[in-house]
Amino acid sequence: MSNPIRIGVAGIYHETNSFAPGITEVEHFRDQWVEDAITFDKKYRGTRTSMGGTIDAAESNQAELVCGFVTYATPSGMVSAAAAEELMDHLIATLPTEVDGYVLFLHGAMVAENHDDMEDEIVRRIREKAGPDLPIAVTLDLHANISQSLANRSDIIVGYDTYPHVDMYERAVEATDLLCATIRGEIRPYTAWKHARMLVVPQTMITSHNPMKALLETAWRMEKLDGVLAVTVAGGFPYSDIPDAGMSFTVTTDGDEQLAERCLDELTQLAWSIREQFQFPEVTVEEAARWTREQTEGPIIWIEGSDNVGGGSPADATHVLRFLVQWNERSLIVIRDEEAARKAHELGVGAELSMAIGGKSDELHGDPVAVTGKIRLLSDGRFTHQGSYMTGKEEYMGKTAVLELEHMTILITEKRVPPFDVGHVRSAGIRPETYKVIVAKSAVAWRTSFGDIAKGEIFIDTPGCCSANLSHFQYKKIKRPIYPLEG
Ligand SMILES: [Zn+2]
């Protein structure tokens, strides 16, 4: 019996919105900082995360996992050059050695001031240390902006197939299984890449619906072909202004370059032929209000996609809040405001809080809005994911306060927390099903929180760094022409 396979794991994971206010520093990664096997196992075993998937797949392959540096930060603005260097230096310094291959947990849309394509730079540095031949499997988010260079450096690429993302576990199992098969000499993976020349907004990337469904079904049909190992449909992330931003595909075959190219041609042609379906209509707040009044049942989800917290926005945009405070339907909104959260904790439950909240990041996301309400509940902002998205993951919103106004409830949080799990409001004693309107600062991921109780949904057009209207943005680096900036 030969020695068991040894798999090194590492990852730096960030979705960078280069239009978002603020710079992302190393501090933003500290909450999710893992660099030893015991912490890695404790944090991720049994979870439906990529790391949980690799733990289980390693066991089923009788492989040994060797833990390197794994970290993550909530999507936000540009990563500073200093942070990028510190994170990569740490990853390389702690990179497991004497392993047979690596599984890397990367996003695909991480951008630093000094590197447009962070994933490519990370894999380049790993190759520099580990050599050109050691097999590397990379897991990527569906919103990855993949480049030719990253595909060249990676043996295996497996991206998520779902948005909202509920299959990171399965995709990491797939990547780890393929890596183990490579190490055992059963396959010789070859990964090819092609760009679709399209910029797509997250709102139209819901994978259970067309047009994404059509692309994924094509990918899954290809995965059944002899010699095809993995096909990734990457919707891309249009808020990273880098040369290769946008939709692209990777095909990993068992050493068959022509087969990979044929699959890529078919996928890019299909994407181009349905490009108009990726256009996304929205309405003004006033139109949304009129339509909502006509609905007899709630909750109606007001999707404030321009302040999509999961996409890197500040979570304190006030364009919708400003309307709701003077409206007379019962509504719920979550606003990040450190100052207000701390003040509420100083005042205590039952006290009145009167101050201007939100709108403190930049001009794009609106000005602070004056509110007066009663502090109904204070919490430490900790909860555990119970829904389908990363079930079991612990979340931390910082100091959290429930502010009750005459017609609305405002959940004030100290930190930016995307509405990925209904626990973010339920943990603060809020029953979301009792509201006529719930504002979701999200593009799509809110479905894992409120999808079960929503009686309707409407997309609101407001300014913000995740706006679905791409003509609002001044792209500087992206390769042109690209649809829909040019037809
Ligand atoms: Zn994503």
Tab-separated table of C-alpha atoms and ligand atoms in Angstrom:
chain	number	residue	atom	x	y	z
A	1	MET	CA	0.000	0.000	0.000
A	2	SER	CA	1.439	3.330	-1.042
A	3	ASN	CA	1.431	6.397	1.173
A	4	PRO	CA	-1.861	8.292	1.256
A	5	ILE	CA	-2.280	11.261	-1.042
A	6	ARG	CA	-1.429	14.549	0.642
A	7	ILE	CA	-3.471	17.562	-0.438
A	8	GLY	CA	-2.491	21.085	0.520
A	9	VAL	CA	-5.304	23.600	0.917
A	10	ALA	CA	-5.064	27.375	0.869
A	11	GLY	CA	-7.119	30.311	-0.245
A	12	ILE	CA	-7.604	34.047	-0.238
A	13	TYR	CA	-11.168	34.846	-1.120
A	14	HIS	CA	-12.565	38.262	-1.917
A	15	GLU	CA	-14.998	39.748	-4.394
A	16	THR	CA	-13.684	43.210	-5.117
A	17	ASN	CA	-15.993	45.983	-6.264
A	18	SER	CA	-13.603	48.527	-7.717
A	19	PHE	CA	-16.418	51.101	-7.756
A	20	ALA	CA	-17.249	50.666	-4.052
A	21	PRO	CA	-16.172	53.260	-1.493
A	22	GLY	CA	-13.242	52.457	0.757
A	23	ILE	CA	-10.134	50.320	0.558
A	24	THR	CA	-10.001	46.730	1.781
A	25	GLU	CA	-7.164	46.083	4.208
A	26	VAL	CA	-5.774	43.016	5.964
A	27	GLU	CA	-7.991	43.818	8.978
A	28	HIS	CA	-11.050	42.939	6.903
A	29	PHE	CA	-9.758	39.380	6.590
A	30	ARG	CA	-8.998	38.861	10.299
A	31	ASP	CA	-12.474	37.550	11.209
A	32	GLN	CA	-12.039	34.605	8.863
A	33	TRP	CA	-8.347	33.913	9.331
A	34	VAL	CA	-7.360	30.244	9.497
A	35	GLU	CA	-3.855	28.851	9.276
A	36	ASP	CA	-3.767	25.656	11.297
A	37	ALA	CA	-5.373	22.276	10.828
A	38	ILE	CA	-7.267	22.218	14.129
A	39	THR	CA	-8.986	25.551	13.533
A	40	PHE	CA	-9.662	24.646	9.909
A	41	ASP	CA	-11.322	21.386	10.910
A	42	LYS	CA	-13.275	22.916	13.775
A	43	LYS	CA	-14.514	25.802	11.681
A	44	TYR	CA	-15.408	23.963	8.507
A	45	ARG	CA	-16.018	20.246	9.105
A	46	GLY	CA	-19.700	19.486	8.657
A	47	THR	CA	-20.444	22.815	6.953
A	48	ARG	CA	-21.769	23.176	3.402
A	49	THR	CA	-18.813	25.374	2.470
A	50	SER	CA	-16.072	24.698	-0.075
A	51	MET	CA	-13.746	23.863	2.785
A	52	GLY	CA	-16.309	21.444	4.246
A	53	GLY	CA	-16.558	19.795	0.823
A	54	THR	CA	-12.820	19.339	0.527
A	55	ILE	CA	-12.595	17.882	4.054
A	56	ASP	CA	-15.184	15.235	3.161
A	57	ALA	CA	-13.810	14.537	-0.305
A	58	ALA	CA	-10.299	14.111	1.060
A	59	GLU	CA	-11.620	11.472	3.446
A	60	SER	CA	-13.524	9.602	0.764
A	61	ASN	CA	-10.316	9.568	-1.303
A	62	GLN	CA	-8.329	8.432	1.745
A	63	ALA	CA	-6.244	11.535	1.307
A	64	GLU	CA	-4.629	13.594	4.006
A	65	LEU	CA	-5.363	17.321	4.122
A	66	VAL	CA	-2.525	19.662	4.968
A	67	CYS	CA	-3.831	23.044	5.973
A	68	GLY	CA	-2.296	26.263	4.728
A	69	PHE	CA	-3.603	29.788	5.019
A	70	VAL	CA	-7.299	30.187	4.267
A	71	THR	CA	-8.983	33.536	4.615
A	72	TYR	CA	-12.008	35.401	3.448
A	73	ALA	CA	-13.440	38.909	3.575
A	74	THR	CA	-16.932	40.171	2.833
A	75	PRO	CA	-17.055	41.709	-0.650
A	76	SER	CA	-15.924	45.339	-0.555
A	77	GLY	CA	-13.815	47.914	-2.339
A	78	MET	CA	-10.338	47.701	-3.842
A	79	VAL	CA	-7.755	45.679	-1.893
A	80	SER	CA	-4.740	47.816	-0.996
A	81	ALA	CA	-1.374	46.896	-2.471
A	82	ALA	CA	0.028	46.431	1.028
A	83	ALA	CA	-2.806	44.074	1.975
A	84	ALA	CA	-2.408	42.057	-1.213
A	85	GLU	CA	1.308	41.614	-0.575
A	86	GLU	CA	0.871	40.740	3.094
A	87	LEU	CA	-1.840	38.188	2.366
A	88	MET	CA	0.114	36.545	-0.446
A	89	ASP	CA	3.377	36.567	1.517
A	90	HIS	CA	1.577	34.837	4.347
A	91	LEU	CA	-0.025	32.314	2.013
A	92	ILE	CA	3.329	31.460	0.441
A	93	ALA	CA	5.149	31.349	3.803
A	94	THR	CA	2.590	28.910	5.233
A	95	LEU	CA	2.008	26.963	1.997
A	96	PRO	CA	1.997	23.241	2.796
A	97	THR	CA	5.030	21.480	1.363
A	98	GLU	CA	5.622	17.828	0.528
A	99	VAL	CA	2.143	17.533	-0.870
A	100	ASP	CA	0.897	15.843	-4.047
A	101	GLY	CA	-1.330	18.733	-5.117
A	102	TYR	CA	-3.317	21.746	-4.002
A	103	VAL	CA	-6.958	22.689	-3.722
A	104	LEU	CA	-7.266	26.477	-3.706
A	105	PHE	CA	-10.365	28.319	-2.507
A	106	LEU	CA	-10.454	31.474	-4.615
A	107	HIS	CA	-13.213	33.802	-5.708
A	108	GLY	CA	-12.126	34.882	-9.171
A	109	ALA	CA	-12.978	38.576	-8.853
A	110	MET	CA	-10.367	39.765	-6.384
A	111	VAL	CA	-8.607	42.954	-7.426
A	112	ALA	CA	-5.776	44.780	-5.697
A	113	GLU	CA	-4.277	48.186	-6.399
A	114	ASN	CA	-1.184	46.468	-7.754
A	115	HIS	CA	-2.781	43.364	-9.335
A	116	ASP	CA	-5.865	43.394	-11.575
A	117	ASP	CA	-6.094	39.620	-11.449
A	118	MET	CA	-5.307	38.506	-7.909
A	119	GLU	CA	-6.220	34.854	-8.461
A	120	ASP	CA	-3.729	34.632	-11.298
A	121	GLU	CA	-1.059	36.261	-9.154
A	122	ILE	CA	-1.772	33.892	-6.242
A	123	VAL	CA	-1.474	30.808	-8.447
A	124	ARG	CA	1.626	32.260	-10.143
A	125	ARG	CA	3.356	32.611	-6.775
A	126	ILE	CA	2.292	29.132	-5.682
A	127	ARG	CA	3.681	27.724	-8.954
A	128	GLU	CA	6.903	29.625	-8.364
A	129	LYS	CA	7.309	27.856	-5.032
A	130	ALA	CA	5.807	24.454	-5.856
A	131	GLY	CA	6.987	24.075	-9.424
A	132	PRO	CA	5.186	23.872	-12.765
A	133	ASP	CA	4.034	20.259	-12.514
A	134	LEU	CA	2.306	19.921	-9.161
A	135	PRO	CA	-1.433	19.530	-9.829
A	136	ILE	CA	-3.526	22.519	-8.788
A	137	ALA	CA	-7.323	22.515	-8.566
A	138	VAL	CA	-9.052	25.860	-8.141
A	139	THR	CA	-12.604	26.423	-6.955
A	140	LEU	CA	-14.174	29.687	-8.069
A	141	ASP	CA	-17.319	31.657	-7.452
A	142	LEU	CA	-19.917	31.894	-10.227
A	143	HIS	CA	-19.053	35.618	-10.362
A	144	ALA	CA	-15.415	34.959	-11.209
A	145	ASN	CA	-13.724	37.110	-13.856
A	146	ILE	CA	-11.476	34.380	-15.204
A	147	SER	CA	-8.429	35.071	-17.377
A	148	GLN	CA	-6.516	33.021	-19.929
A	149	SER	CA	-3.516	33.152	-17.668
A	150	LEU	CA	-5.339	31.680	-14.677
A	151	ALA	CA	-6.680	28.858	-16.843
A	152	ASN	CA	-3.151	28.173	-18.131
A	153	ARG	CA	-1.674	27.954	-14.648
A	154	SER	CA	-4.457	25.796	-13.188
A	155	ASP	CA	-4.898	22.101	-13.984
A	156	ILE	CA	-8.499	22.012	-12.852
A	157	ILE	CA	-11.037	24.820	-12.488
A	158	VAL	CA	-14.421	24.172	-10.930
A	159	GLY	CA	-16.785	27.111	-10.472
A	160	TYR	CA	-20.074	27.159	-8.632
A	161	ASP	CA	-23.084	26.175	-10.732
A	162	THR	CA	-25.636	28.017	-8.638
A	163	TYR	CA	-26.672	31.569	-7.886
A	164	PRO	CA	-27.719	32.034	-5.146
A	165	HIS	CA	-24.659	29.949	-4.308
A	166	VAL	CA	-25.755	26.765	-2.608
A	167	ASP	CA	-23.348	24.266	-4.197
A	168	MET	CA	-19.930	25.366	-2.999
A	169	TYR	CA	-19.709	22.115	-1.024
A	170	GLU	CA	-20.475	19.952	-4.070
A	171	ARG	CA	-18.125	21.889	-6.352
A	172	ALA	CA	-15.256	21.564	-3.879
A	173	VAL	CA	-15.938	17.818	-3.665
A	174	GLU	CA	-15.771	17.713	-7.468
A	175	ALA	CA	-12.506	19.675	-7.572
A	176	THR	CA	-10.952	17.536	-4.838
A	177	ASP	CA	-12.059	14.286	-6.496
A	178	LEU	CA	-10.568	15.432	-9.812
A	179	LEU	CA	-7.337	16.446	-8.086
A	180	CYS	CA	-7.065	13.031	-6.397
A	181	ALA	CA	-7.730	11.259	-9.718
A	182	THR	CA	-4.978	13.387	-11.276
A	183	ILE	CA	-2.538	12.519	-8.510
A	184	ARG	CA	-3.368	8.818	-8.905
A	185	GLY	CA	-2.559	9.164	-12.607
A	186	GLU	CA	-6.076	8.297	-13.759
A	187	ILE	CA	-6.586	11.561	-15.664
A	188	ARG	CA	-4.439	14.284	-17.227
A	189	PRO	CA	-6.548	17.433	-16.924
A	190	TYR	CA	-6.218	20.243	-19.431
A	191	THR	CA	-8.140	23.478	-18.845
A	192	ALA	CA	-9.100	25.918	-21.593
A	193	TRP	CA	-10.861	29.284	-21.333
A	194	LYS	CA	-12.883	31.620	-23.513
A	195	HIS	CA	-14.493	34.988	-22.869
A	196	ALA	CA	-18.076	35.653	-23.993
A	197	ARG	CA	-17.412	39.376	-24.688
A	198	MET	CA	-20.387	40.163	-22.460
A	199	LEU	CA	-20.818	42.022	-19.192
A	200	VAL	CA	-23.670	40.534	-17.226
A	201	VAL	CA	-25.271	41.872	-14.047
A	202	PRO	CA	-25.881	39.548	-11.090
A	203	GLN	CA	-29.641	40.131	-11.296
A	204	THR	CA	-29.841	38.081	-14.483
A	205	MET	CA	-27.538	35.302	-13.282
A	206	ILE	CA	-30.125	33.378	-11.311
A	207	THR	CA	-29.279	29.854	-12.315
A	208	SER	CA	-32.735	28.362	-11.897
A	209	HIS	CA	-34.005	30.712	-14.626
A	210	ASN	CA	-33.136	31.392	-18.230
A	211	PRO	CA	-30.844	32.654	-19.664
A	212	MET	CA	-28.326	31.197	-17.159
A	213	LYS	CA	-30.265	27.950	-16.938
A	214	ALA	CA	-29.776	27.354	-20.669
A	215	LEU	CA	-26.012	27.858	-20.343
A	216	LEU	CA	-25.725	25.591	-17.323
A	217	GLU	CA	-27.796	22.842	-18.875
A	218	THR	CA	-25.462	22.961	-21.872
A	219	ALA	CA	-22.484	22.765	-19.510
A	220	TRP	CA	-23.945	19.780	-17.664
A	221	ARG	CA	-24.655	18.003	-20.949
A	222	MET	CA	-21.011	18.566	-21.923
A	223	GLU	CA	-19.811	17.212	-18.582
A	224	LYS	CA	-21.391	13.887	-19.537
A	225	LEU	CA	-19.312	13.685	-22.741
A	226	ASP	CA	-16.437	11.253	-22.803
A	227	GLY	CA	-13.270	13.106	-21.880
A	228	VAL	CA	-14.899	16.186	-20.361
A	229	LEU	CA	-14.069	16.501	-16.665
A	230	ALA	CA	-15.562	19.864	-15.658
A	231	VAL	CA	-17.264	22.805	-17.320
A	232	THR	CA	-17.574	26.176	-15.608
A	233	VAL	CA	-20.021	28.895	-16.561
A	234	ALA	CA	-18.688	32.045	-14.926
A	235	GLY	CA	-21.178	34.879	-15.085
A	236	GLY	CA	-18.425	37.292	-14.125
A	237	PHE	CA	-18.465	40.352	-11.908
A	238	PRO	CA	-19.139	43.590	-13.795
A	239	TYR	CA	-18.090	45.817	-10.856
A	240	SER	CA	-14.420	44.883	-11.079
A	241	ASP	CA	-12.947	47.175	-13.676
A	242	ILE	CA	-10.221	44.859	-15.001
A	243	PRO	CA	-9.345	43.754	-18.535
A	244	ASP	CA	-11.072	40.356	-18.363
A	245	ALA	CA	-14.203	41.308	-16.427
A	246	GLY	CA	-17.331	39.645	-17.720
A	247	MET	CA	-18.777	36.288	-18.606
A	248	SER	CA	-16.403	33.489	-19.521
A	249	PHE	CA	-16.218	29.716	-19.585
A	250	THR	CA	-13.646	27.100	-18.713
A	251	VAL	CA	-13.637	23.513	-19.883
A	252	THR	CA	-11.388	20.933	-18.276
A	253	THR	CA	-10.892	17.815	-20.380
A	254	ASP	CA	-8.806	14.713	-20.000
A	255	GLY	CA	-5.965	16.055	-22.124
A	256	ASP	CA	-8.152	16.767	-25.153
A	257	GLU	CA	-7.496	20.323	-26.347
A	258	GLN	CA	-9.788	20.125	-29.382
A	259	LEU	CA	-12.727	18.856	-27.365
A	260	ALA	CA	-12.240	21.710	-24.899
A	261	GLU	CA	-12.178	24.267	-27.724
A	262	ARG	CA	-15.319	22.825	-29.318
A	263	CYS	CA	-17.204	23.046	-26.027
A	264	LEU	CA	-16.005	26.627	-25.470
A	265	ASP	CA	-17.121	27.673	-28.957
A	266	GLU	CA	-20.562	26.232	-28.399
A	267	LEU	CA	-20.932	27.940	-25.013
A	268	THR	CA	-19.765	31.368	-26.195
A	269	GLN	CA	-21.997	31.187	-29.279
A	270	LEU	CA	-25.002	30.236	-27.161
A	271	ALA	CA	-24.303	33.057	-24.667
A	272	TRP	CA	-23.990	35.618	-27.467
A	273	SER	CA	-27.211	34.443	-29.119
A	274	ILE	CA	-29.201	35.048	-25.913
A	275	ARG	CA	-27.352	38.207	-24.789
A	276	GLU	CA	-30.462	40.384	-24.840
A	277	GLN	CA	-32.049	38.179	-22.189
A	278	PHE	CA	-29.342	39.405	-19.802
A	279	GLN	CA	-30.733	42.952	-19.908
A	280	PHE	CA	-32.446	43.940	-16.717
A	281	PRO	CA	-35.380	46.361	-16.222
A	282	GLU	CA	-35.964	48.217	-12.937
A	283	VAL	CA	-38.460	50.775	-11.582
A	284	THR	CA	-38.273	53.931	-9.445
A	285	VAL	CA	-39.094	53.818	-5.720
A	286	GLU	CA	-42.370	55.676	-6.393
A	287	GLU	CA	-43.429	53.142	-9.025
A	288	ALA	CA	-42.560	50.320	-6.648
A	289	ALA	CA	-44.708	51.933	-3.945
A	290	ARG	CA	-47.709	52.277	-6.279
A	291	TRP	CA	-47.426	48.662	-7.377
A	292	THR	CA	-46.954	47.452	-3.794
A	293	ARG	CA	-50.160	49.178	-2.643
A	294	GLU	CA	-52.098	47.176	-5.216
A	295	GLN	CA	-50.833	43.899	-3.740
A	296	THR	CA	-53.119	42.536	-1.049
A	297	GLU	CA	-50.549	40.255	0.532
A	298	GLY	CA	-47.017	40.808	1.800
A	299	PRO	CA	-44.182	40.693	2.215
A	300	ILE	CA	-43.172	42.283	-1.059
A	301	ILE	CA	-39.417	42.274	-1.438
A	302	TRP	CA	-37.997	45.587	-2.618
A	303	ILE	CA	-34.723	44.616	-4.162
A	304	GLU	CA	-32.232	47.448	-3.717
A	305	GLY	CA	-29.601	45.868	-5.921
A	306	SER	CA	-27.485	49.016	-6.211
A	307	ASP	CA	-26.562	48.564	-2.510
A	308	ASN	CA	-25.942	44.829	-2.830
A	309	VAL	CA	-23.961	44.076	0.320
A	310	GLY	CA	-22.924	40.695	-1.044
A	311	GLY	CA	-21.465	42.523	-4.032
A	312	GLY	CA	-19.312	44.956	-2.079
A	313	SER	CA	-21.612	47.906	-1.504
A	314	PRO	CA	-21.568	49.926	1.746
A	315	ALA	CA	-24.921	48.639	3.121
A	316	ASP	CA	-25.839	52.152	4.163
A	317	ALA	CA	-27.470	53.536	0.994
A	318	THR	CA	-30.403	55.710	1.923
A	319	HIS	CA	-32.318	56.266	-1.327
A	320	VAL	CA	-34.963	53.684	-0.360
A	321	LEU	CA	-34.821	54.416	3.384
A	322	ARG	CA	-35.563	58.096	2.726
A	323	PHE	CA	-38.769	57.154	0.934
A	324	LEU	CA	-39.884	54.577	3.511
A	325	VAL	CA	-39.611	56.820	6.589
A	326	GLN	CA	-42.381	59.038	5.179
A	327	TRP	CA	-44.486	56.169	3.765
A	328	ASN	CA	-47.327	54.541	5.662
A	329	GLU	CA	-46.930	50.871	4.805
A	330	ARG	CA	-45.247	48.570	7.280
A	331	SER	CA	-41.667	48.030	6.126
A	332	LEU	CA	-38.367	46.520	7.235
A	333	ILE	CA	-34.871	47.624	6.248
A	334	VAL	CA	-31.362	46.826	7.455
A	335	ILE	CA	-28.910	49.733	7.537
A	336	ARG	CA	-25.265	49.625	8.541
A	337	ASP	CA	-24.338	52.527	10.760
A	338	GLU	CA	-21.574	52.012	13.293
A	339	GLU	CA	-22.234	55.281	15.049
A	340	ALA	CA	-25.984	54.655	15.384
A	341	ALA	CA	-25.481	51.053	16.536
A	342	ARG	CA	-23.111	52.160	19.290
A	343	LYS	CA	-25.340	55.022	20.329
A	344	ALA	CA	-28.344	52.687	20.598
A	345	HIS	CA	-26.310	50.375	22.858
A	346	GLU	CA	-25.388	53.334	25.058
A	347	LEU	CA	-29.021	54.460	25.320
A	348	GLY	CA	-30.451	51.015	26.034
A	349	VAL	CA	-33.669	49.172	25.294
A	350	GLY	CA	-36.805	51.309	25.546
A	351	ALA	CA	-35.002	54.580	24.932
A	352	GLU	CA	-35.688	56.875	22.014
A	353	LEU	CA	-33.019	57.240	19.351
A	354	SER	CA	-33.144	60.367	17.232
A	355	MET	CA	-30.363	60.899	14.722
A	356	ALA	CA	-29.404	60.856	11.064
A	357	ILE	CA	-28.579	57.328	9.972
A	358	GLY	CA	-26.949	55.731	6.934
A	359	GLY	CA	-25.500	57.541	3.933
A	360	LYS	CA	-22.118	58.017	5.562
A	361	SER	CA	-19.940	56.243	2.964
A	362	ASP	CA	-19.992	58.493	-0.071
A	363	GLU	CA	-22.309	60.662	-2.162
A	364	LEU	CA	-23.330	57.944	-4.593
A	365	HIS	CA	-25.252	56.031	-1.915
A	366	GLY	CA	-27.220	59.026	-0.605
A	367	ASP	CA	-27.164	61.342	2.422
A	368	PRO	CA	-27.946	60.419	6.045
A	369	VAL	CA	-31.671	60.308	6.847
A	370	ALA	CA	-33.098	61.746	10.085
A	371	VAL	CA	-35.086	59.141	12.015
A	372	THR	CA	-36.682	58.997	15.459
A	373	GLY	CA	-37.741	55.704	16.934
A	374	LYS	CA	-37.838	53.501	19.990
A	375	ILE	CA	-35.041	51.016	20.629
A	376	ARG	CA	-36.913	47.732	20.911
A	377	LEU	CA	-34.075	45.265	21.143
A	378	LEU	CA	-30.288	45.173	21.289
A	379	SER	CA	-28.166	42.209	20.364
A	380	ASP	CA	-24.538	41.173	19.987
A	381	GLY	CA	-25.250	40.473	16.329
A	382	ARG	CA	-24.239	36.825	16.372
A	383	PHE	CA	-26.242	34.165	14.582
A	384	THR	CA	-25.788	30.859	12.805
A	385	HIS	CA	-26.931	30.190	9.251
A	386	GLN	CA	-29.938	27.904	9.267
A	387	GLY	CA	-31.018	28.203	5.633
A	388	SER	CA	-29.568	26.525	2.558
A	389	TYR	CA	-26.690	28.987	2.147
A	390	MET	CA	-23.575	27.866	4.027
A	391	THR	CA	-25.694	26.125	6.650
A	392	GLY	CA	-24.014	26.153	10.040
A	393	LYS	CA	-21.784	29.146	9.304
A	394	GLU	CA	-21.495	31.643	12.143
A	395	GLU	CA	-22.142	35.255	11.297
A	396	TYR	CA	-21.312	38.443	13.164
A	397	MET	CA	-23.133	41.729	12.550
A	398	GLY	CA	-21.463	43.624	15.386
A	399	LYS	CA	-23.553	45.723	17.761
A	400	THR	CA	-27.096	45.485	16.483
A	401	ALA	CA	-30.220	47.466	17.364
A	402	VAL	CA	-33.861	47.178	16.373
A	403	LEU	CA	-35.351	50.624	15.944
A	404	GLU	CA	-39.133	50.845	15.798
A	405	LEU	CA	-40.744	53.771	13.959
A	406	GLU	CA	-44.447	54.275	13.462
A	407	HIS	CA	-44.663	52.296	10.235
A	408	MET	CA	-41.292	50.693	9.925
A	409	THR	CA	-38.582	48.692	11.592
A	410	ILE	CA	-34.937	49.539	11.014
A	411	LEU	CA	-32.327	46.969	11.925
A	412	ILE	CA	-29.141	48.926	12.549
A	413	THR	CA	-25.931	46.920	12.379
A	414	GLU	CA	-22.364	47.856	13.128
A	415	LYS	CA	-20.936	45.696	10.333
A	416	ARG	CA	-21.869	45.007	6.746
A	417	VAL	CA	-23.714	41.697	6.607
A	418	PRO	CA	-25.379	40.493	3.423
A	419	PRO	CA	-28.930	39.096	3.736
A	420	PHE	CA	-27.831	35.538	3.008
A	421	ASP	CA	-29.754	33.943	5.848
A	422	VAL	CA	-33.051	34.808	7.513
A	423	GLY	CA	-31.210	34.574	10.853
A	424	HIS	CA	-29.846	38.069	10.300
A	425	VAL	CA	-33.269	39.497	11.138
A	426	ARG	CA	-34.787	36.638	13.161
A	427	SER	CA	-31.801	36.679	15.536
A	428	ALA	CA	-32.869	40.244	16.403
A	429	GLY	CA	-36.386	39.167	17.256
A	430	ILE	CA	-37.860	40.340	13.956
A	431	ARG	CA	-40.590	38.296	12.276
A	432	PRO	CA	-40.100	39.206	8.600
A	433	GLU	CA	-43.371	37.599	7.502
A	434	THR	CA	-45.344	40.341	9.311
A	435	TYR	CA	-44.126	43.166	7.024
A	436	LYS	CA	-45.712	44.485	3.845
A	437	VAL	CA	-42.308	45.481	2.472
A	438	ILE	CA	-38.878	44.035	3.144
A	439	VAL	CA	-35.940	45.863	1.601
A	440	ALA	CA	-33.240	43.466	0.466
A	441	LYS	CA	-29.853	45.032	-0.119
A	442	SER	CA	-29.003	42.198	-2.421
A	443	ALA	CA	-29.272	41.206	-6.050
A	444	VAL	CA	-30.353	37.605	-5.769
A	445	ALA	CA	-28.943	36.055	-2.604
A	446	TRP	CA	-31.859	37.429	-0.532
A	447	ARG	CA	-33.880	34.474	-1.840
A	448	THR	CA	-32.123	32.176	0.617
A	449	SER	CA	-33.394	34.505	3.392
A	450	PHE	CA	-36.852	35.634	2.279
A	451	GLY	CA	-37.646	33.513	-0.757
A	452	ASP	CA	-39.956	31.244	1.241
A	453	ILE	CA	-42.131	34.059	2.611
A	454	ALA	CA	-42.065	36.543	-0.286
A	455	LYS	CA	-45.421	37.217	-1.911
A	456	GLY	CA	-43.895	39.415	-4.594
A	457	GLU	CA	-40.713	41.168	-5.607
A	458	ILE	CA	-39.789	44.350	-7.423
A	459	PHE	CA	-36.427	45.694	-8.563
A	460	ILE	CA	-35.671	49.269	-7.632
A	461	ASP	CA	-33.457	51.564	-9.679
A	462	THR	CA	-31.319	53.683	-7.368
A	463	PRO	CA	-27.721	54.881	-7.682
A	464	GLY	CA	-25.006	52.741	-6.101
A	465	CYS	CA	-21.860	50.783	-6.786
A	466	CYS	CA	-23.792	47.632	-7.716
A	467	SER	CA	-26.352	49.251	-9.984
A	468	ALA	CA	-27.791	47.007	-12.689
A	469	ASN	CA	-27.502	49.885	-15.118
A	470	LEU	CA	-23.899	49.496	-16.283
A	471	SER	CA	-23.959	52.679	-18.322
A	472	HIS	CA	-23.646	54.540	-14.972
A	473	PHE	CA	-20.070	53.312	-14.586
A	474	GLN	CA	-16.856	54.790	-16.002
A	475	TYR	CA	-14.904	51.719	-17.071
A	476	LYS	CA	-11.221	52.351	-17.682
A	477	LYS	CA	-9.504	48.972	-17.886
A	478	ILE	CA	-12.019	46.547	-19.332
A	479	LYS	CA	-11.249	45.227	-22.840
A	480	ARG	CA	-13.589	46.760	-25.422
A	481	PRO	CA	-15.788	46.214	-27.247
A	482	ILE	CA	-18.008	44.371	-24.811
A	483	TYR	CA	-21.773	43.950	-24.707
A	484	PRO	CA	-23.833	45.868	-23.611
A	485	LEU	CA	-21.421	48.849	-23.396
A	486	GLU	CA	-21.083	48.419	-27.145
A	487	GLY	CA	-23.797	46.497	-28.958
B	1	ZN	ZN	-20.828	35.129	-6.153
